[in-house]
Every structure is written in C-alpha cells, then in structure tokens.
Tab-separated table of C-alpha atoms in Angstrom:
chain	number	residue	atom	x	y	z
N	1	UNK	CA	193.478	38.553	113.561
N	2	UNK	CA	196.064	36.282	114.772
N	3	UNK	CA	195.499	32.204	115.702
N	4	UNK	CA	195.224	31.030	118.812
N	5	UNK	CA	198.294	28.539	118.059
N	6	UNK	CA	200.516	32.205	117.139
N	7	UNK	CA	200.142	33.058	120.586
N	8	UNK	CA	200.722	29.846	121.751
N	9	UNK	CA	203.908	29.599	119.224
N	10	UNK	CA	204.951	33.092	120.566
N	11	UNK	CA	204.633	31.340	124.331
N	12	UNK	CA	201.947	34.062	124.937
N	13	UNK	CA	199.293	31.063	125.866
N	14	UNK	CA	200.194	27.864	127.404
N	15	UNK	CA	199.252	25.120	124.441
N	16	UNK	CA	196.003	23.562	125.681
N	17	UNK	CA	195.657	19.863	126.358
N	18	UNK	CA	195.333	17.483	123.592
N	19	UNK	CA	192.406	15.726	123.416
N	20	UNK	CA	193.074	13.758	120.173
N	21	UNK	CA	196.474	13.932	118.268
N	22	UNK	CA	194.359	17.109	116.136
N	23	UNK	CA	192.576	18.655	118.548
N	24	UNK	CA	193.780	20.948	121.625
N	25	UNK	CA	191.135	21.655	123.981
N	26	UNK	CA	191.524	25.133	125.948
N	27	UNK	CA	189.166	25.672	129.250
N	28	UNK	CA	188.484	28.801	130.910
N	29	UNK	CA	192.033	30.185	132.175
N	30	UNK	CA	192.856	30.221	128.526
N	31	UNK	CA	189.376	31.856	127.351
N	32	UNK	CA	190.446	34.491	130.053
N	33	UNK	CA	194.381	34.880	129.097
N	34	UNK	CA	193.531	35.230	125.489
N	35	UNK	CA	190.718	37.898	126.055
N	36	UNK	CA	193.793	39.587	127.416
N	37	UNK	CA	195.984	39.370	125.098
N	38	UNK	CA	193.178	40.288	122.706
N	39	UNK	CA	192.740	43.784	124.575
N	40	UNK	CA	196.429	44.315	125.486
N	41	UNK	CA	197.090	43.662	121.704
N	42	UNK	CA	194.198	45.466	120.075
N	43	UNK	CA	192.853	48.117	122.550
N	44	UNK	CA	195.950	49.091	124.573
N	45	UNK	CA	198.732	49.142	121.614
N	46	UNK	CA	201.221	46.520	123.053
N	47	UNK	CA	203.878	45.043	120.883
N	48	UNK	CA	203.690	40.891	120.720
N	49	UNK	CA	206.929	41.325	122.898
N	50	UNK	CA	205.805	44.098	125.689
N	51	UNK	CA	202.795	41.572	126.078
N	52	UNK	CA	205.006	38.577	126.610
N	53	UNK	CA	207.187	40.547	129.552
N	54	UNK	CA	203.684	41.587	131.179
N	55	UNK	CA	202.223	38.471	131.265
N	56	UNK	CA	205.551	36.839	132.423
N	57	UNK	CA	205.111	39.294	134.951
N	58	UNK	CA	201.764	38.614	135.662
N	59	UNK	CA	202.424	35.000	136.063
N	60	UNK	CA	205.652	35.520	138.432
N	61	UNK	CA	204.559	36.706	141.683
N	62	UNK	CA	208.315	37.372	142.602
N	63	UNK	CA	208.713	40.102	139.786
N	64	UNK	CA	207.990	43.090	141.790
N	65	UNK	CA	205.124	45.142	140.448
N	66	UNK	CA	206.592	47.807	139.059
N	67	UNK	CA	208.392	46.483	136.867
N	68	UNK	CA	205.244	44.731	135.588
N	69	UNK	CA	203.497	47.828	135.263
N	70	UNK	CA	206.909	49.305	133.349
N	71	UNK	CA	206.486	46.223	130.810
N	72	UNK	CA	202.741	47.860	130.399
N	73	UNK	CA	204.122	50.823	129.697
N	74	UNK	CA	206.908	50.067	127.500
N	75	UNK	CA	204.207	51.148	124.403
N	76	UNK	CA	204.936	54.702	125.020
N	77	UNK	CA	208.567	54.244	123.229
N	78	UNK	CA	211.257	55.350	126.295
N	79	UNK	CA	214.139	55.453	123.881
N	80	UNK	CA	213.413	59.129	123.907
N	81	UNK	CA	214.555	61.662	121.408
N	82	UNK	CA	218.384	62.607	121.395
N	83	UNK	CA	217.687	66.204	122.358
N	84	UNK	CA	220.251	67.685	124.026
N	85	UNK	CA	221.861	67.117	127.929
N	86	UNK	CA	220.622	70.073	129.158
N	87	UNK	CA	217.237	69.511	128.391
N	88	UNK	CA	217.180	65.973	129.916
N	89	UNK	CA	219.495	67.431	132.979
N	90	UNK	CA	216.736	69.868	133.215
N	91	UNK	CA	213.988	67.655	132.643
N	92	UNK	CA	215.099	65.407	135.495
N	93	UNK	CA	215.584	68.007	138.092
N	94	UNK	CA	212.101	68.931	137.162
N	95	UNK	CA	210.709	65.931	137.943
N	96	UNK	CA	213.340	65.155	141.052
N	97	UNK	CA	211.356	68.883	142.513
N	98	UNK	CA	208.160	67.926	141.730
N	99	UNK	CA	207.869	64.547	143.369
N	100	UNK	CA	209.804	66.052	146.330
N	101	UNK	CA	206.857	68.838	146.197
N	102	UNK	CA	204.426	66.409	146.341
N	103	UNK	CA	205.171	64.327	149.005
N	104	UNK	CA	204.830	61.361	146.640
N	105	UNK	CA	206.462	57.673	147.817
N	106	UNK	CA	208.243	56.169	145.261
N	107	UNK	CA	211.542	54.605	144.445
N	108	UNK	CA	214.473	54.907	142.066
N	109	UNK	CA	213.804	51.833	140.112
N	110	UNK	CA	210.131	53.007	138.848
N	111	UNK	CA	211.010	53.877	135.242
N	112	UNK	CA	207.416	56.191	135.300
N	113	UNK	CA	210.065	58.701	136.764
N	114	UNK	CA	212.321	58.753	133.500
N	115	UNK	CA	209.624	58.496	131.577
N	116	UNK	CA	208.141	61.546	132.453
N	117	UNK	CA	211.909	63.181	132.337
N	118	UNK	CA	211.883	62.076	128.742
N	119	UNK	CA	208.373	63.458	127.602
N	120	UNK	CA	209.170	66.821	129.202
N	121	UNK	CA	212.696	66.598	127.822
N	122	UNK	CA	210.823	66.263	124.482
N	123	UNK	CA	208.850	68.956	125.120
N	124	UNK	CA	211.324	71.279	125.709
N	125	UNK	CA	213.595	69.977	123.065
N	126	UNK	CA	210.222	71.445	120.686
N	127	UNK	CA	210.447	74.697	122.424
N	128	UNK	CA	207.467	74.116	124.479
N	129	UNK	CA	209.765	74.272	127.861
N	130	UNK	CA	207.065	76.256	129.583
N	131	UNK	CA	204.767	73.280	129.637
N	132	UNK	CA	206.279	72.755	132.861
N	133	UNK	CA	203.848	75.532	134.733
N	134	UNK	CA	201.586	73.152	134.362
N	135	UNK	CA	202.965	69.944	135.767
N	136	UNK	CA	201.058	70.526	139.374
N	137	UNK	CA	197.501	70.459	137.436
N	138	UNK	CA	198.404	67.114	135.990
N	139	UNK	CA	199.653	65.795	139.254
N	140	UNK	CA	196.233	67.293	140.966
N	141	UNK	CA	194.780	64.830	138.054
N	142	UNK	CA	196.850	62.452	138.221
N	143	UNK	CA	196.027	62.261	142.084
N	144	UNK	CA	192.546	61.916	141.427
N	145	UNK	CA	192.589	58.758	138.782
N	146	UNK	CA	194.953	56.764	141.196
N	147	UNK	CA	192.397	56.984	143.816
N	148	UNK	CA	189.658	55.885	141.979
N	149	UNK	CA	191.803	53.366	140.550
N	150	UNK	CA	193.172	52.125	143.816
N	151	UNK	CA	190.058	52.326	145.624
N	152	UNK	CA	188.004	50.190	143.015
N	153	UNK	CA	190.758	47.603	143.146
N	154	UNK	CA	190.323	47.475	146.538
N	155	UNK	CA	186.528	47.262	146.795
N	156	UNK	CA	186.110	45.552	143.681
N	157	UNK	CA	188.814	42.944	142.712
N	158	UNK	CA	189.384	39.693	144.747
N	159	UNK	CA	193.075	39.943	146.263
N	160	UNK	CA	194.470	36.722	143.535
N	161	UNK	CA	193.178	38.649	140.447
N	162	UNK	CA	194.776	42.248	141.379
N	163	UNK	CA	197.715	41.847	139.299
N	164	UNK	CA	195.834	40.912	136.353
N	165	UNK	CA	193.801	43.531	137.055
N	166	UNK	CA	196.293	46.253	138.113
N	167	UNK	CA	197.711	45.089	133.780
N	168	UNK	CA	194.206	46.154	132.210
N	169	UNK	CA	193.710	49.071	134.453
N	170	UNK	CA	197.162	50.461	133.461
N	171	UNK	CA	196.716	49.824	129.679
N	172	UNK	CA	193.156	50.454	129.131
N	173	UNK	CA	192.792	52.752	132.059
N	174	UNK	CA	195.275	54.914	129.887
N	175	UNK	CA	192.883	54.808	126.687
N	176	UNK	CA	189.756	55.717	128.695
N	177	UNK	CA	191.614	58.957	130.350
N	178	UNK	CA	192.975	59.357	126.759
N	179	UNK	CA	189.958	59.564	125.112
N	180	UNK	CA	188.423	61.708	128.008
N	181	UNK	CA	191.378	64.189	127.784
N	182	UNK	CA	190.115	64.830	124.292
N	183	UNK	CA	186.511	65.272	125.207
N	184	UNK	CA	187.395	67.134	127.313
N	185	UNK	CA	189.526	69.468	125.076
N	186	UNK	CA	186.610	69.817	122.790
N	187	UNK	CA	184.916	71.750	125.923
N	188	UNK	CA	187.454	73.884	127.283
N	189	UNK	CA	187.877	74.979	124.028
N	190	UNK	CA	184.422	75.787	123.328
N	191	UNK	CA	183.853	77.541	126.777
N	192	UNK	CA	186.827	79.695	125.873
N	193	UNK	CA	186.517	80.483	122.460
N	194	UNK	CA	182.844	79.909	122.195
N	195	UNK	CA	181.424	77.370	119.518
N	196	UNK	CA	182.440	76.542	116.379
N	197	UNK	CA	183.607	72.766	116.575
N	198	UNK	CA	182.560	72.081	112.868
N	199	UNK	CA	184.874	74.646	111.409
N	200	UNK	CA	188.552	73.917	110.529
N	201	UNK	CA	190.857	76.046	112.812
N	202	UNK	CA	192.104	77.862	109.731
N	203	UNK	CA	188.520	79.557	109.700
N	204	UNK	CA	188.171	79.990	113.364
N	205	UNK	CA	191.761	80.699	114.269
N	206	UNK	CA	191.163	78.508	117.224
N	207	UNK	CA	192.240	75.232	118.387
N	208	UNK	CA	190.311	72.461	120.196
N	209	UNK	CA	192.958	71.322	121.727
N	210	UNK	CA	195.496	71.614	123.941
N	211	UNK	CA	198.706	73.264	124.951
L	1	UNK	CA	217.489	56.123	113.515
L	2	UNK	CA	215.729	56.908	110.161
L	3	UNK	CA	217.026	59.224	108.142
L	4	UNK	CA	216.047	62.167	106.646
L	5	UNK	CA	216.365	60.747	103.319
L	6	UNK	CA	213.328	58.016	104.440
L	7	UNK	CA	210.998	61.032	105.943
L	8	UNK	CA	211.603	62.996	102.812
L	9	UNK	CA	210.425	59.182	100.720
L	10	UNK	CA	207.862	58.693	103.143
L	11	UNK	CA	206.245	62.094	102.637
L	12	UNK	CA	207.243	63.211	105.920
L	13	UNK	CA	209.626	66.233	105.144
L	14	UNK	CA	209.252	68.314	102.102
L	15	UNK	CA	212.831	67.827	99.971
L	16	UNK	CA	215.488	70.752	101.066
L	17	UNK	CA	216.633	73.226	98.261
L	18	UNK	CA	219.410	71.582	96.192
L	19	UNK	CA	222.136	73.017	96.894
L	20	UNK	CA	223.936	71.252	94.181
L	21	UNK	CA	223.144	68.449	92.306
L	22	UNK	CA	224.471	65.598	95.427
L	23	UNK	CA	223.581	68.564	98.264
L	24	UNK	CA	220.108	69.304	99.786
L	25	UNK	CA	220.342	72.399	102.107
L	26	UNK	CA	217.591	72.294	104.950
L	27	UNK	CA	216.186	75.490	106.444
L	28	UNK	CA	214.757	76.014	110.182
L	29	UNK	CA	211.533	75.315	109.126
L	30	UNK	CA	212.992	71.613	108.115
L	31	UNK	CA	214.581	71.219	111.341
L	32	UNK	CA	211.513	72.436	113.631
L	33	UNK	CA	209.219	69.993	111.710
L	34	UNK	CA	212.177	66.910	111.715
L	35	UNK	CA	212.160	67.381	115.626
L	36	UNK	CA	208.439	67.425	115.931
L	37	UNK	CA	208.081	64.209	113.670
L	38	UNK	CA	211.057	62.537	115.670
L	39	UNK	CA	209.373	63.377	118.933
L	40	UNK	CA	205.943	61.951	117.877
L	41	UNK	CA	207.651	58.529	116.092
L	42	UNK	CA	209.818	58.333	119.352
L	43	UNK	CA	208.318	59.179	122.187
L	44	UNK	CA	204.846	59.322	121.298
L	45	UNK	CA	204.544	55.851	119.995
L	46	UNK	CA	202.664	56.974	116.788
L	47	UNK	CA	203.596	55.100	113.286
L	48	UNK	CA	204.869	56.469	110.440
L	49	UNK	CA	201.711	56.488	108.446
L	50	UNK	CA	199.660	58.291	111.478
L	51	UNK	CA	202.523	60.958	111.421
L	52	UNK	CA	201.698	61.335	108.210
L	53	UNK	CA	197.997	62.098	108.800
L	54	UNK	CA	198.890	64.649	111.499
L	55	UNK	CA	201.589	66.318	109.259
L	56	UNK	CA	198.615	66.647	106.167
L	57	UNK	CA	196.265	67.768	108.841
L	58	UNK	CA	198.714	70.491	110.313
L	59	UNK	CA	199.616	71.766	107.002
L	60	UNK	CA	196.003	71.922	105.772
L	61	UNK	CA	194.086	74.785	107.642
L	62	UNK	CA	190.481	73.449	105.866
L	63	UNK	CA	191.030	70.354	107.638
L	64	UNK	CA	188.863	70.478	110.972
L	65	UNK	CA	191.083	69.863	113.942
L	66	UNK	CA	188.909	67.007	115.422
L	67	UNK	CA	190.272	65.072	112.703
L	68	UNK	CA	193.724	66.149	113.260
L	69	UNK	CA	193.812	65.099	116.709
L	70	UNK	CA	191.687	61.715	115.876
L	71	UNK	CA	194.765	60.692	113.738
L	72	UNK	CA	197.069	61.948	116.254
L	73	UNK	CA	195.128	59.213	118.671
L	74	UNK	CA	195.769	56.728	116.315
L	75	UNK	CA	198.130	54.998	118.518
L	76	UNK	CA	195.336	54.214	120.941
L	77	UNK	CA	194.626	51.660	117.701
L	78	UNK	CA	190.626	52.009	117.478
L	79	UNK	CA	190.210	48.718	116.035
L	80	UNK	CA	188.468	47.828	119.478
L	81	UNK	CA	188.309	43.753	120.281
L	82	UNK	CA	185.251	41.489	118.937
L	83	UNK	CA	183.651	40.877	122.425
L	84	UNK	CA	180.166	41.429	121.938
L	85	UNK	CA	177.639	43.731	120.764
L	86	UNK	CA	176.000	44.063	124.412
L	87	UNK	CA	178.887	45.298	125.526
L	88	UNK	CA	179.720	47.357	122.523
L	89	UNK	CA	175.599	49.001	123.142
L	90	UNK	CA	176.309	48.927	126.777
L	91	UNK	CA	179.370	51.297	126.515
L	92	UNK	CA	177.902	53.640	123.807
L	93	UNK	CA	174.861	54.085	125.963
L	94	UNK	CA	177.165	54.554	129.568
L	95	UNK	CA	179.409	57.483	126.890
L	96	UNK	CA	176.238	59.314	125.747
L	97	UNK	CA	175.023	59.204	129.579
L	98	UNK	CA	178.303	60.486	130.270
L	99	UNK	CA	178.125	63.368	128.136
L	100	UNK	CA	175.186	64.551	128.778
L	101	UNK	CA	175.828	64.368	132.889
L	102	UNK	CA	178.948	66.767	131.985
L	103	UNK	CA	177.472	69.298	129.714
L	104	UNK	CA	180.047	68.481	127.054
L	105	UNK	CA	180.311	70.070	123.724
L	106	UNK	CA	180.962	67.593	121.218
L	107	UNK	CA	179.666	66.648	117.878
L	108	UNK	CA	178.876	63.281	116.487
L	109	UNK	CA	182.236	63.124	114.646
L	110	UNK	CA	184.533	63.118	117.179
L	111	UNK	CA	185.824	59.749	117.330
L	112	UNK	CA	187.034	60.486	121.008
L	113	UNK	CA	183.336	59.376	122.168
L	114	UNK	CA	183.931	56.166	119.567
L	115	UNK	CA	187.405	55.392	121.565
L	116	UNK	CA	185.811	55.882	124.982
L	117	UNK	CA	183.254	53.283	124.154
L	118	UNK	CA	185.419	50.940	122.968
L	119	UNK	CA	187.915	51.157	125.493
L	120	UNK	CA	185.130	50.722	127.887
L	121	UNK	CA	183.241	47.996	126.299
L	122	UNK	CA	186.638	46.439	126.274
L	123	UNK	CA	186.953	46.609	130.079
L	124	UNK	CA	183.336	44.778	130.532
L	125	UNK	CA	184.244	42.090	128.235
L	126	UNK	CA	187.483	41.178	130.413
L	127	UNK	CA	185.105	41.202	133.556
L	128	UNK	CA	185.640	44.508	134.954
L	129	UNK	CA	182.370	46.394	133.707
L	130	UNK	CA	182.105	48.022	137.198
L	131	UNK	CA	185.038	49.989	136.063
L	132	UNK	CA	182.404	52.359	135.161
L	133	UNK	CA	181.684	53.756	138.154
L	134	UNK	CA	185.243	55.958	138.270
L	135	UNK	CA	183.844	57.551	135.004
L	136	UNK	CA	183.003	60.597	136.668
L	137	UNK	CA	186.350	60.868	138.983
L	138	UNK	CA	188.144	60.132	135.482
L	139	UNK	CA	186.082	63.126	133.832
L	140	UNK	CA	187.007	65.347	137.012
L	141	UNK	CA	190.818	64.679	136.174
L	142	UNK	CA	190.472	65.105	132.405
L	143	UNK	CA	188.492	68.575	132.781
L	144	UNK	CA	191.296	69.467	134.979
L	145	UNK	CA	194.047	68.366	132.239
L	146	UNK	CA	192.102	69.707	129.951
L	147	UNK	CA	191.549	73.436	131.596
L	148	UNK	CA	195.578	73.608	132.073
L	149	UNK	CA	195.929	72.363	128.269
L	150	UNK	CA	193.638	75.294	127.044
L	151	UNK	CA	195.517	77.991	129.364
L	152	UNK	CA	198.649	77.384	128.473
L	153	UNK	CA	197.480	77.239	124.654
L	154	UNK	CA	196.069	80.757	125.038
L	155	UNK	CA	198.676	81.907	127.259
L	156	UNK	CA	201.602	80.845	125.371
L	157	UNK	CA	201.411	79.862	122.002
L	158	UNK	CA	200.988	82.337	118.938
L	159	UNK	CA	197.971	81.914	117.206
L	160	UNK	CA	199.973	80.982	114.374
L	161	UNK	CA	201.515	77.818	115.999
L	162	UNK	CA	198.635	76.931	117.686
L	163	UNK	CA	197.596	73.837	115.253
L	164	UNK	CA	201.316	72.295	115.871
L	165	UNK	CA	201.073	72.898	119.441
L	166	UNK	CA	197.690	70.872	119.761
L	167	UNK	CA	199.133	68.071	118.356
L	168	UNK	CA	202.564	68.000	120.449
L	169	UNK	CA	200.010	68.270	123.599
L	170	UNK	CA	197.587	66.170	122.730
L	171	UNK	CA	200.908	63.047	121.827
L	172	UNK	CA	203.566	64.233	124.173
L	173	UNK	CA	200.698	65.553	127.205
L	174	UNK	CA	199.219	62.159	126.921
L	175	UNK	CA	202.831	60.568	127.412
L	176	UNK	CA	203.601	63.010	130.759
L	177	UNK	CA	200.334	61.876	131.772
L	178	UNK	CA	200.534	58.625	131.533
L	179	UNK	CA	203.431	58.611	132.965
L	180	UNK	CA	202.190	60.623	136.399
L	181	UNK	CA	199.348	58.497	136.949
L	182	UNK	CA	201.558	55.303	137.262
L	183	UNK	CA	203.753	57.789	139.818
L	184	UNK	CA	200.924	58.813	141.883
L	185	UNK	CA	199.513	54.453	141.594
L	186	UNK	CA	202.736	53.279	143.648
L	187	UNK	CA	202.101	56.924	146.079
L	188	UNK	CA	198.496	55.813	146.010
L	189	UNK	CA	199.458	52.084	147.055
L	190	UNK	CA	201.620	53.550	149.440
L	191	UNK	CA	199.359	55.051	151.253
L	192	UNK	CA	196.120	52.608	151.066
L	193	UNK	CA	198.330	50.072	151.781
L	194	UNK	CA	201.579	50.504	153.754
L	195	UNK	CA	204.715	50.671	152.116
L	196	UNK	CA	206.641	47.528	150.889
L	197	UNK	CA	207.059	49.516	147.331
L	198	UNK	CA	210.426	47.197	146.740
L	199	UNK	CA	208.249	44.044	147.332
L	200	UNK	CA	206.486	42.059	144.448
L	201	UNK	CA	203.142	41.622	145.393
L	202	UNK	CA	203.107	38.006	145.565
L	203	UNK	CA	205.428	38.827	148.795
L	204	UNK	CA	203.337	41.784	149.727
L	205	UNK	CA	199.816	40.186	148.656
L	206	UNK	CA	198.810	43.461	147.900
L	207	UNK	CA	199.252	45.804	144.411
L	208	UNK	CA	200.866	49.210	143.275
L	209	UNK	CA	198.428	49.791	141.101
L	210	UNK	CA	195.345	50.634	139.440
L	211	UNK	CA	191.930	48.960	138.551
C-alpha cells in the first residue's frame, strides 16, 4: 500500500499543512482525494500516471470533459494491436455507420470512438469479424447504463461534485457492469445449455461465457 | 513490442520446432495463439502473468471455465480498497439480494459476485452508496450483453474454439463495451442537457457523463 507522502511526491495530493516541522496535518478534501485515488488505483486499474491526468482534469474546470473521461479510460491500453489497415479501415467505417444509425451526438475529438474502432479491429484481426452483428445489442445496453447513469447524476449529485463524480462512475461504473456481464454469462449459458456450472467445459462441451 | 523470444521465456508460447540449431519455425497454431495473447496484453489491459492464467486455463479442458474467465477479469484488480467492513457487509448483502431478484444461476465460486461487491462497497465508501439503485437498469443491460454474447457463441463458433472465444469476449467485449457506454454518456448528456459537447463543464456547469 503506498504512503500518503508517495502520492503527495507523485503530485497526486496537495502536501498538507505543516503543523510542526514533522508533522503535516491533512483535513477533509484530502481524506476525500485520497479515498479516490485509493479506488481509482486499487478498484478501477489506473496507472499512477492515468490517475494524475484525471485528477488534473478533475481539478481544471477548463479541460473539457471528455478528455477527462478519456484520461479514465486510458486503462484499457489504446495503443491497439498492429493488425492490419483493412481491419482498422473496416473497423472505423463500422463504427462511423453505427453512430450515424443511432442518432448518437458526439464529436470527433471523443477518443471512445477509436477506441471502440480498435477493440473491433482486434476482434477481427482474431477472426471473430462477425462480432459486429452484434454491435446494436450492446448499443441497446449501452443506452440503458447511460441513462441510469445520467439520471442519478442528475437527481443525486450536487452540480460542484459532478465531475468528481462523473471520474468514479466511469471507472468503477465499468467494474460493476463488468462483473454483471459475467453474472450474467453464467445465466444465459445455463438457460441455453441447461446446468452444469461446476463442470469444466471439457466435460460439458459448453461454455459459460460469451461470444 | 515484446518479442516472441520473451512469450516463449515467459511461458506464453510453446517453443517452435527447430528448424536448425539458430532457427525456430512457428506453425499457424503459434501465430493464432501470438495474436490472441497480443490482443489481450494490448488492448485488453491484462498483465503478463494473468495471460498466463488464461492461456493454462484454455489449454486445460479439466479446468472449470468460471475460473478461466475469473483470471481473465484479473485486470479489474480484486484487491478491493480497505474502507470498511459495513460497507464491505452492506454490498455482499445488496449482491445476494440482487441475485436472487434476477433468478441468476451462479455458484458460490464465482468470484464475479466477489467483484460486484467490492466494486460496490467501493462506491459507498467514496459517498455514492445510492449508486445502488441503477443495479437493476445495470442488470437489464448486462442480460442484454449477455444474451447477444451467448448467440453469437452458439451461432458462430465451433464447439471446438469455443473456450478461446469466451475469453476474447469476455477481454475484448468488455473493451467495446466500455467503450460504447462512454459514447452513448456524451449522447446521453446531450440530450438531458443541451448540447455544448465542445465545452468543459466548468464553462457548461453541467457533465458528459455518468454517476
């Protein structure tokens, strides 16, 4: 578990004030900063650097958001795999068609949009091109979280925390729908193949899982 | 960009047929697993010790699958933040409530329930335990995810491939998820609150994004 005075000496935590030439003394902005460091760090994944950018961000209220919420993102790699060009030409027209299709508002500089060019890129690049069919169902989910997500930000969170709040909702938002995804797995797959979630798929034959 | 050489160290890659003594000759089989193992390091975040895990896991058909997709969650970390143990029995209890409200088959070792609650009790401890009440909206999303993930599974994968494939879905899907959810946030914003998506939201007062 890292020291208070690493984050501080990685300028994640302003130092507190010094009450003696020994002794800092931190008050309740830092009890709250460090909590979220704490769950950035050890709950969402971030790197010691992505957290820096995000709380940069969070602390600059010229930075648009977006770019905030990219920094929260930056955990799921973006350097993508080399692949080849037609597979990321590809994967971006796919994406291009499917915001277009759903009448979503967005603009060039949100890097979810390359992003999801590069995962589907991947995807293909692994032979698993037809993944693509089911881009609308995720969209249909994806639909449904941001709702709930904007609407309990906007009955729940006082206007000056939002951006804090729109950081942990991105980060650990993403490990409550991952987790769910997988519970969720484990009963698809039972209501398709029946029971059998002790045995090994080499016994069954039958995944769990998904696609 | 590791090389093969390292994957082969690291336990990664199985060593290619020597060709001569200075020559290693690698088959398809070498390729299709150095492009899955790239695609997991690169795009879906996961360390070279979880690949590992999955790799043993994929090529051992006794191994039951829950496990195999637990260490393909790895990423998510799991080490969960100290906060305290009313939260920690707080968000077990609101995950078993859960779960029974759904109808989900699950078993007691899926450590999907244990990352739910953590990621949850998490959330309370930085202030925002009325996060809980987009539980069910989240679990409407995942079944969704889920029910595509299954389909395409049984609709397109051999039976033979299927282990692979659940670990490319459940890595890469939770990357092209991630990544829609933050698209349909700044649609969702959009929409709730105007547009202004160029703006930071110290000039805009209002966020992009989620809870």
């Amino acid at each position: 578990m890292p020291t208070i005075k690493y984050y501080v000496r990685e300028g994640l935590l302003p130092p507190g004030e010094l009450s003696s030439p020994n002794q800092a003394h931190y008050d309740e902005t830092h009890e709250r900063r460090l909590r979220l460091i704490r769950a950035l760090l050890e709950v969402g994944g971030l790197k010691v650097a992505a957290i820096a950018e995000v709380l940069g961000a969070v602390d600059d209220p010229s930075r648009p958001l977006h770019k905030v919420l990219g920094a929260a993102a930056d955990r799921l790699g973006g350097a993508g795999v080399a692949g080849d060009d037609a597979d990321a030409d590809a994967a971006n027209a796919t994406v291009e068609a499917l915001i277009a299709r759903r009448g979503w508002h967005t603009h060039e500089s949100n890097p979810a949009a390359a992003d999801l060019s590069r995962a589907l890129a991947a995807m293909a690049w692994l032979g698993h091109g037809a993944y693509t069919e089911l881009l609308d169902e995720y969209a249909d989910a994806a639909e449904l979280v941001a709702r709930a997500d904007l609407g309990y930000v906007d009955r729940r969170v006082a206007v000056e925390d939002r951006v804090e709040s729109v950081v942990i909702g991105t980060v650990l938002g993403e490990a409550v729908f991952s987790a769910m995804r997988r519970l969720a797995h484990v009963d698809a797959s039972a209501r398709l193949y029946g029971t059998g979630a002790e045995e090994g798929p080499g016994e069954s034959g039958e995944p769990e899982g998904p696609s």
